[in-house]
Amino acid sequence: MHPTRRTILAGAVLALASATLPHAMAAKPLVIGFSQVGAESEWRTANTASIKDTAKKEGVTLKFADAQQRQENQVKAIRSFIAQKVDLIAFSPVVESGWDTVLREAKAAKIPVILTDRSVNVSDPSLYATLIGSDFVEEGRKAGRWLLDYAKKNGDKPLNIVELQGTVGSAPAIDRKAGFEEVIKGNPKLRVVRTQTGDFTRAKGKEVMEAFLKSLGKSINVLYAHNDDMAIGAIQAIEEAGLKPGKDIIIVSIDGVKGAFQAMMAGKLNVTVECSPLLGPQLIDAARKVVAGQPVEKRIIVNEGVFPAEVAAKELPNRKY
Ligand code: GZL
């Protein structure tokens, strides 16, 4: 074949290949295995929706597993993601401890891990790439500061506080308790007289508040709940006991879900400290960077506010969860 003709033909083949190549070699969608704590609260429902919606919008293949608040189910899910050779594993650890073994298996399989929402206690911090979530100690401090201010404005009389803790061993329960105590220890008239877990659910929050009321009755002045769902459950118990939530018993809570704003508008809750569940966009962004071998911050903090009852009606229309 004449050289010129051969050159033209080669050029045509190259042009055809390069026209089809991008399509044929289009990056395959990112595959993320996500193990979720469960569906225990309004907050969790909004967190799951944020992650699923963002994955869908971003063309990410999400393999999603609900652990029903059991660590063994999360470990099983992570092992299944390893077997499926996903590109990245992400999870919200139901409790802080007991993750070293399975995270070492992920590392051995060269699958990066991202923590969302809650942290873990591991011997080797390289077992996860980053933690995306709130500062729970600061959320506890904010709750404590609001109560200090309330006490000062109300004659600084002694206040008996009952506390509904989150899931035993979980980062939010440990840290929200620590932050709150750190602040209220500054006023000896504020005393936590009972503290027990309500496992972040409305049902358990109501059940434990009933027990508090049975043993302490009208001597309870304040309820500090580690999340709005337990506070809303407790509100039902307080009303069934013939007392006025938000008045006979001041209620301080955390999350900032719509149910809390509605309770504040009804005068039954006094303040909620925001804890944003809308972590989907930050998770997908960090996942793409980690898989591409780009550096990410070891700790990505979500910034949040405090919403007292006075602003509830104005703020509710702006709430996204
Ligand atoms: C906080 C999250 C907690 C919420 C609860 O980031 O882990 O778990 O405060 C949820 O509502 O159940």
Short mmCIF file of C-alpha atoms and ligand atoms in Angstrom, two decimals:
data_model
loop_
_atom_site.label_atom_id
_atom_site.label_comp_id
_atom_site.label_asym_id
_atom_site.label_seq_id
_atom_site.Cartn_x
_atom_site.Cartn_y
_atom_site.Cartn_z
CA MET A 1 0.00 0.00 0.00
CA HIS A 2 1.28 3.47 -0.96
CA PRO A 3 2.92 5.18 2.15
CA THR A 4 0.66 8.21 2.03
CA ARG A 5 -2.45 6.04 1.83
CA ARG A 6 -1.11 3.95 4.81
CA THR A 7 -0.61 7.13 6.85
CA ILE A 8 -4.11 8.35 6.03
CA LEU A 9 -5.61 4.96 7.04
CA ALA A 10 -3.64 4.89 10.33
CA GLY A 11 -4.79 8.44 11.06
CA ALA A 12 -8.43 7.43 10.40
CA VAL A 13 -8.14 4.41 12.73
CA LEU A 14 -6.63 6.59 15.48
CA ALA A 15 -9.34 9.23 15.03
CA LEU A 16 -12.05 6.55 15.27
CA ALA A 17 -10.45 5.00 18.36
CA SER A 18 -10.02 8.34 20.10
CA ALA A 19 -13.66 9.23 19.35
CA THR A 20 -14.93 5.99 20.94
CA LEU A 21 -12.18 5.63 23.56
CA PRO A 22 -13.54 8.05 26.16
CA HIS A 23 -16.88 6.21 26.10
CA ALA A 24 -15.30 2.77 26.27
CA MET A 25 -12.85 3.85 28.98
CA ALA A 26 -15.33 6.09 30.93
CA ALA A 27 -14.44 5.87 34.63
CA LYS A 28 -16.54 3.06 36.11
CA PRO A 29 -18.86 4.37 38.89
CA LEU A 30 -17.36 4.54 42.37
CA VAL A 31 -18.63 1.62 44.48
CA ILE A 32 -19.06 2.41 48.20
CA GLY A 33 -20.15 -0.08 50.87
CA PHE A 34 -21.97 1.82 53.66
CA SER A 35 -22.89 0.30 57.04
CA GLN A 36 -25.48 2.44 58.83
CA VAL A 37 -26.17 2.27 62.60
CA GLY A 38 -29.89 1.63 62.13
CA ALA A 39 -33.11 3.66 61.87
CA GLU A 40 -33.46 4.57 65.57
CA SER A 41 -34.24 8.28 65.26
CA GLU A 42 -35.42 11.13 63.04
CA TRP A 43 -31.78 12.16 62.87
CA ARG A 44 -30.70 8.75 61.53
CA THR A 45 -33.47 8.73 58.93
CA ALA A 46 -32.30 12.12 57.64
CA ASN A 47 -28.66 10.96 57.69
CA THR A 48 -29.49 7.89 55.58
CA ALA A 49 -31.51 9.99 53.13
CA SER A 50 -28.64 12.46 52.73
CA ILE A 51 -26.15 9.68 51.95
CA LYS A 52 -28.46 7.77 49.56
CA ASP A 53 -29.65 10.91 47.74
CA THR A 54 -26.11 12.25 47.25
CA ALA A 55 -24.80 8.87 46.02
CA LYS A 56 -27.64 8.69 43.48
CA LYS A 57 -27.12 12.28 42.33
CA GLU A 58 -23.36 11.73 41.99
CA GLY A 59 -23.65 8.42 40.08
CA VAL A 60 -22.05 6.46 42.91
CA THR A 61 -23.03 2.79 43.38
CA LEU A 62 -23.99 2.54 47.06
CA LYS A 63 -24.24 -0.85 48.77
CA PHE A 64 -26.21 0.04 51.93
CA ALA A 65 -26.59 -2.13 55.08
CA ASP A 66 -28.75 -1.25 58.13
CA ALA A 67 -27.23 -2.76 61.31
CA GLN A 68 -30.30 -2.30 63.53
CA GLN A 69 -27.99 -0.77 66.18
CA ARG A 70 -25.96 -4.00 66.53
CA GLN A 71 -22.17 -3.94 66.18
CA GLU A 72 -22.02 -7.56 65.01
CA ASN A 73 -24.19 -6.63 62.03
CA GLN A 74 -21.82 -3.81 61.12
CA VAL A 75 -18.80 -6.13 61.31
CA LYS A 76 -20.62 -8.63 59.06
CA ALA A 77 -21.50 -5.88 56.57
CA ILE A 78 -17.90 -4.61 56.44
CA ARG A 79 -16.64 -8.15 55.79
CA SER A 80 -19.20 -8.54 53.02
CA PHE A 81 -18.04 -5.28 51.41
CA ILE A 82 -14.44 -6.56 51.56
CA ALA A 83 -15.49 -9.80 49.84
CA GLN A 84 -17.29 -7.75 47.15
CA LYS A 85 -14.08 -5.73 46.63
CA VAL A 86 -15.82 -2.34 46.87
CA ASP A 87 -13.72 0.75 46.15
CA LEU A 88 -14.31 2.24 49.62
CA ILE A 89 -16.06 1.33 52.89
CA ALA A 90 -17.84 3.97 54.96
CA PHE A 91 -19.73 3.49 58.22
CA SER A 92 -21.18 5.21 61.27
CA PRO A 93 -19.88 3.06 64.16
CA VAL A 94 -22.64 2.24 66.63
CA VAL A 95 -20.08 2.15 69.48
CA GLU A 96 -16.48 3.38 69.82
CA SER A 97 -14.64 0.12 70.59
CA GLY A 98 -14.22 -3.31 68.94
CA TRP A 99 -13.23 -2.27 65.41
CA ASP A 100 -9.48 -3.04 65.18
CA THR A 101 -9.79 -6.56 63.74
CA VAL A 102 -12.26 -5.87 60.95
CA LEU A 103 -10.59 -2.58 60.01
CA ARG A 104 -7.25 -4.41 59.74
CA GLU A 105 -8.97 -6.85 57.34
CA ALA A 106 -10.12 -3.88 55.21
CA LYS A 107 -6.59 -2.45 55.25
CA ALA A 108 -5.11 -5.83 54.25
CA ALA A 109 -7.58 -5.88 51.35
CA LYS A 110 -6.37 -2.37 50.40
CA ILE A 111 -9.89 -0.93 50.77
CA PRO A 112 -9.90 2.56 52.34
CA VAL A 113 -12.38 3.33 55.15
CA ILE A 114 -14.18 6.58 55.99
CA LEU A 115 -16.02 7.14 59.31
CA THR A 116 -19.18 9.24 59.24
CA ASP A 117 -20.99 10.73 62.24
CA ARG A 118 -19.33 8.79 65.08
CA SER A 119 -15.68 8.01 65.95
CA VAL A 120 -13.89 4.80 66.92
CA ASN A 121 -11.14 3.96 69.42
CA VAL A 122 -8.48 2.06 67.43
CA SER A 123 -4.79 1.38 68.17
CA ASP A 124 -3.76 2.42 64.64
CA PRO A 125 -5.28 5.68 63.29
CA SER A 126 -4.25 4.67 59.75
CA LEU A 127 -7.15 2.16 59.85
CA TYR A 128 -9.43 4.94 58.59
CA ALA A 129 -8.84 7.84 56.20
CA THR A 130 -11.04 10.47 57.84
CA LEU A 131 -13.94 11.08 60.28
CA ILE A 132 -16.73 13.34 59.01
CA GLY A 133 -19.05 14.47 61.81
CA SER A 134 -19.92 16.83 64.63
CA ASP A 135 -18.03 17.77 67.78
CA PHE A 136 -20.25 16.03 70.35
CA VAL A 137 -18.33 17.40 73.35
CA GLU A 138 -19.05 20.92 72.09
CA GLU A 139 -22.71 20.00 71.62
CA GLY A 140 -22.79 18.93 75.29
CA ARG A 141 -21.08 22.19 76.27
CA LYS A 142 -23.66 24.21 74.30
CA ALA A 143 -26.48 22.41 76.14
CA GLY A 144 -24.75 23.13 79.46
CA ARG A 145 -24.18 26.79 78.61
CA TRP A 146 -27.85 27.27 77.74
CA LEU A 147 -28.84 25.76 81.12
CA LEU A 148 -26.32 27.91 83.04
CA ASP A 149 -27.83 30.97 81.39
CA TYR A 150 -31.38 29.77 82.11
CA ALA A 151 -30.48 29.19 85.80
CA LYS A 152 -28.99 32.68 86.10
CA LYS A 153 -32.09 34.27 84.56
CA ASN A 154 -34.36 32.33 86.95
CA GLY A 155 -32.97 33.30 90.35
CA ASP A 156 -30.17 30.71 90.33
CA LYS A 157 -32.22 28.33 92.50
CA PRO A 158 -31.09 24.68 92.86
CA LEU A 159 -32.02 22.56 89.82
CA ASN A 160 -32.30 18.74 89.93
CA ILE A 161 -31.38 17.39 86.49
CA VAL A 162 -32.22 13.97 85.06
CA GLU A 163 -30.24 12.85 82.00
CA LEU A 164 -31.29 10.54 79.18
CA GLN A 165 -28.02 9.28 77.70
CA GLY A 166 -27.61 7.99 74.14
CA THR A 167 -26.50 4.45 73.24
CA VAL A 168 -24.07 3.08 75.83
CA GLY A 169 -20.50 3.19 74.52
CA SER A 170 -21.32 5.43 71.55
CA ALA A 171 -19.21 8.53 70.86
CA PRO A 172 -22.19 10.96 71.05
CA ALA A 173 -23.33 9.56 74.41
CA ILE A 174 -19.84 9.65 75.95
CA ASP A 175 -18.97 13.08 74.59
CA ARG A 176 -22.32 14.86 75.12
CA LYS A 177 -22.25 13.74 78.76
CA ALA A 178 -18.65 14.96 79.18
CA GLY A 179 -19.27 18.34 77.54
CA PHE A 180 -22.42 19.02 79.57
CA GLU A 181 -20.76 18.08 82.90
CA GLU A 182 -17.67 20.16 82.08
CA VAL A 183 -19.85 23.28 81.85
CA ILE A 184 -22.42 22.76 84.64
CA LYS A 185 -19.77 21.86 87.21
CA GLY A 186 -19.27 25.64 87.34
CA ASN A 187 -22.60 25.98 89.21
CA PRO A 188 -22.99 23.71 92.29
CA LYS A 189 -26.75 24.33 92.32
CA LEU A 190 -27.09 22.33 89.08
CA ARG A 191 -27.04 18.64 90.03
CA VAL A 192 -27.52 15.56 87.82
CA VAL A 193 -29.57 13.37 90.18
CA ARG A 194 -30.31 10.49 87.74
CA THR A 195 -28.67 9.42 84.47
CA GLN A 196 -29.58 6.43 82.32
CA THR A 197 -29.49 5.43 78.66
CA GLY A 198 -32.58 5.77 76.49
CA ASP A 199 -30.64 4.34 73.51
CA PHE A 200 -31.53 7.38 71.33
CA THR A 201 -35.09 6.13 70.78
CA ARG A 202 -38.49 7.72 71.62
CA ALA A 203 -39.82 4.49 73.14
CA LYS A 204 -36.88 3.98 75.50
CA GLY A 205 -36.75 7.68 76.32
CA LYS A 206 -40.39 7.56 77.42
CA GLU A 207 -39.86 4.36 79.43
CA VAL A 208 -36.83 5.70 81.34
CA MET A 209 -38.50 9.08 81.97
CA GLU A 210 -41.49 7.23 83.45
CA ALA A 211 -39.09 5.51 85.86
CA PHE A 212 -37.44 8.85 86.76
CA LEU A 213 -40.86 10.40 87.45
CA LYS A 214 -41.92 7.41 89.53
CA SER A 215 -38.91 7.72 91.81
CA LEU A 216 -38.44 11.52 91.85
CA GLY A 217 -41.82 12.98 90.82
CA LYS A 218 -42.09 16.73 91.13
CA SER A 219 -38.49 17.13 92.39
CA ILE A 220 -37.25 16.91 88.79
CA ASN A 221 -36.59 20.42 87.47
CA VAL A 222 -34.66 19.73 84.24
CA LEU A 223 -34.31 16.96 81.64
CA TYR A 224 -31.12 16.84 79.57
CA ALA A 225 -31.68 14.45 76.64
CA HIS A 226 -28.80 13.44 74.32
CA ASN A 227 -31.19 13.52 71.36
CA ASP A 228 -34.58 14.94 70.39
CA ASP A 229 -36.22 11.53 69.95
CA MET A 230 -35.65 10.62 73.60
CA ALA A 231 -36.81 14.12 74.61
CA ILE A 232 -40.03 13.67 72.62
CA GLY A 233 -40.62 10.29 74.24
CA ALA A 234 -39.99 11.86 77.66
CA ILE A 235 -42.46 14.67 76.89
CA GLN A 236 -45.18 12.03 76.54
CA ALA A 237 -44.24 10.53 79.92
CA ILE A 238 -44.21 13.96 81.60
CA GLU A 239 -47.68 14.80 80.25
CA GLU A 240 -49.04 11.38 81.28
CA ALA A 241 -47.74 12.14 84.79
CA GLY A 242 -49.89 15.30 84.81
CA LEU A 243 -46.92 17.70 84.54
CA LYS A 244 -46.19 20.38 81.92
CA PRO A 245 -43.08 19.65 79.81
CA GLY A 246 -41.16 22.84 79.06
CA LYS A 247 -42.59 24.50 82.19
CA ASP A 248 -42.69 22.15 85.23
CA ILE A 249 -39.69 20.36 83.75
CA ILE A 250 -37.29 22.35 81.53
CA ILE A 251 -36.08 20.23 78.60
CA VAL A 252 -32.69 20.65 76.89
CA SER A 253 -32.04 18.43 73.87
CA ILE A 254 -29.70 17.85 70.91
CA ASP A 255 -30.12 17.15 67.15
CA GLY A 256 -32.44 19.92 65.91
CA VAL A 257 -34.86 17.64 64.02
CA LYS A 258 -38.22 18.99 62.85
CA GLY A 259 -40.01 17.16 65.70
CA ALA A 260 -38.01 19.25 68.17
CA PHE A 261 -39.04 22.52 66.48
CA GLN A 262 -42.67 21.43 66.57
CA ALA A 263 -42.35 20.56 70.29
CA MET A 264 -40.76 23.98 70.97
CA MET A 265 -43.58 25.70 69.10
CA ALA A 266 -46.03 23.82 71.33
CA GLY A 267 -44.13 25.09 74.41
CA LYS A 268 -43.02 21.56 75.40
CA LEU A 269 -39.28 21.77 74.68
CA ASN A 270 -37.02 24.67 75.64
CA VAL A 271 -33.94 24.36 73.41
CA THR A 272 -32.32 22.01 70.89
CA VAL A 273 -28.62 22.02 69.97
CA GLU A 274 -28.11 21.36 66.26
CA CYS A 275 -26.30 18.21 65.12
CA SER A 276 -26.44 18.05 61.32
CA PRO A 277 -27.16 14.62 59.73
CA LEU A 278 -26.68 16.01 56.20
CA LEU A 279 -23.28 14.36 55.71
CA GLY A 280 -23.90 12.90 52.22
CA PRO A 281 -22.14 15.57 50.13
CA GLN A 282 -19.04 15.61 52.37
CA LEU A 283 -18.88 11.81 52.37
CA ILE A 284 -19.01 11.43 48.57
CA ASP A 285 -16.52 14.28 48.08
CA ALA A 286 -14.06 12.75 50.57
CA ALA A 287 -14.57 9.25 49.10
CA ARG A 288 -13.67 10.41 45.59
CA LYS A 289 -10.51 12.10 46.91
CA VAL A 290 -9.45 9.09 49.01
CA VAL A 291 -9.95 6.64 46.11
CA ALA A 292 -8.01 9.00 43.82
CA GLY A 293 -5.16 9.02 46.34
CA GLN A 294 -5.62 12.69 47.13
CA PRO A 295 -5.03 13.98 50.69
CA VAL A 296 -8.06 14.58 52.96
CA GLU A 297 -8.25 16.12 56.45
CA LYS A 298 -8.18 13.43 59.16
CA ARG A 299 -11.14 15.16 60.84
CA ILE A 300 -13.88 17.01 58.93
CA ILE A 301 -15.99 18.93 61.48
CA VAL A 302 -19.59 19.94 60.73
CA ASN A 303 -20.46 23.40 62.10
CA GLU A 304 -23.79 23.81 63.93
CA GLY A 305 -26.00 26.22 65.90
CA VAL A 306 -28.27 26.35 68.98
CA PHE A 307 -32.06 26.87 68.61
CA PRO A 308 -34.03 28.07 71.67
CA ALA A 309 -37.86 27.92 71.61
CA GLU A 310 -38.11 31.68 70.89
CA VAL A 311 -36.75 31.18 67.34
CA ALA A 312 -38.53 27.88 66.52
CA ALA A 313 -41.44 29.28 64.47
CA LYS A 314 -39.17 31.51 62.38
CA GLU A 315 -36.55 28.80 61.86
CA LEU A 316 -38.78 25.77 61.14
CA PRO A 317 -39.38 26.64 57.43
CA ASN A 318 -35.60 26.70 56.90
CA ARG A 319 -34.98 23.27 58.38
CA LYS A 320 -33.76 20.61 55.93
CA TYR A 321 -34.23 17.60 58.24
C1 GZL B 1 -25.17 12.03 66.31
C2 GZL B 1 -25.80 10.69 66.03
C3 GZL B 1 -26.86 10.39 67.05
C4 GZL B 1 -28.02 11.39 67.04
C5 GZL B 1 -29.15 10.49 67.38
O1 GZL B 1 -24.25 12.34 65.30
O2 GZL B 1 -24.83 9.66 66.05
O3 GZL B 1 -27.42 9.11 66.74
O4 GZL B 1 -27.87 12.43 67.97
C6 GZL B 1 -28.83 9.29 66.52
O5 GZL B 1 -30.43 11.02 67.09
O6 GZL B 1 -29.59 8.20 66.87
#
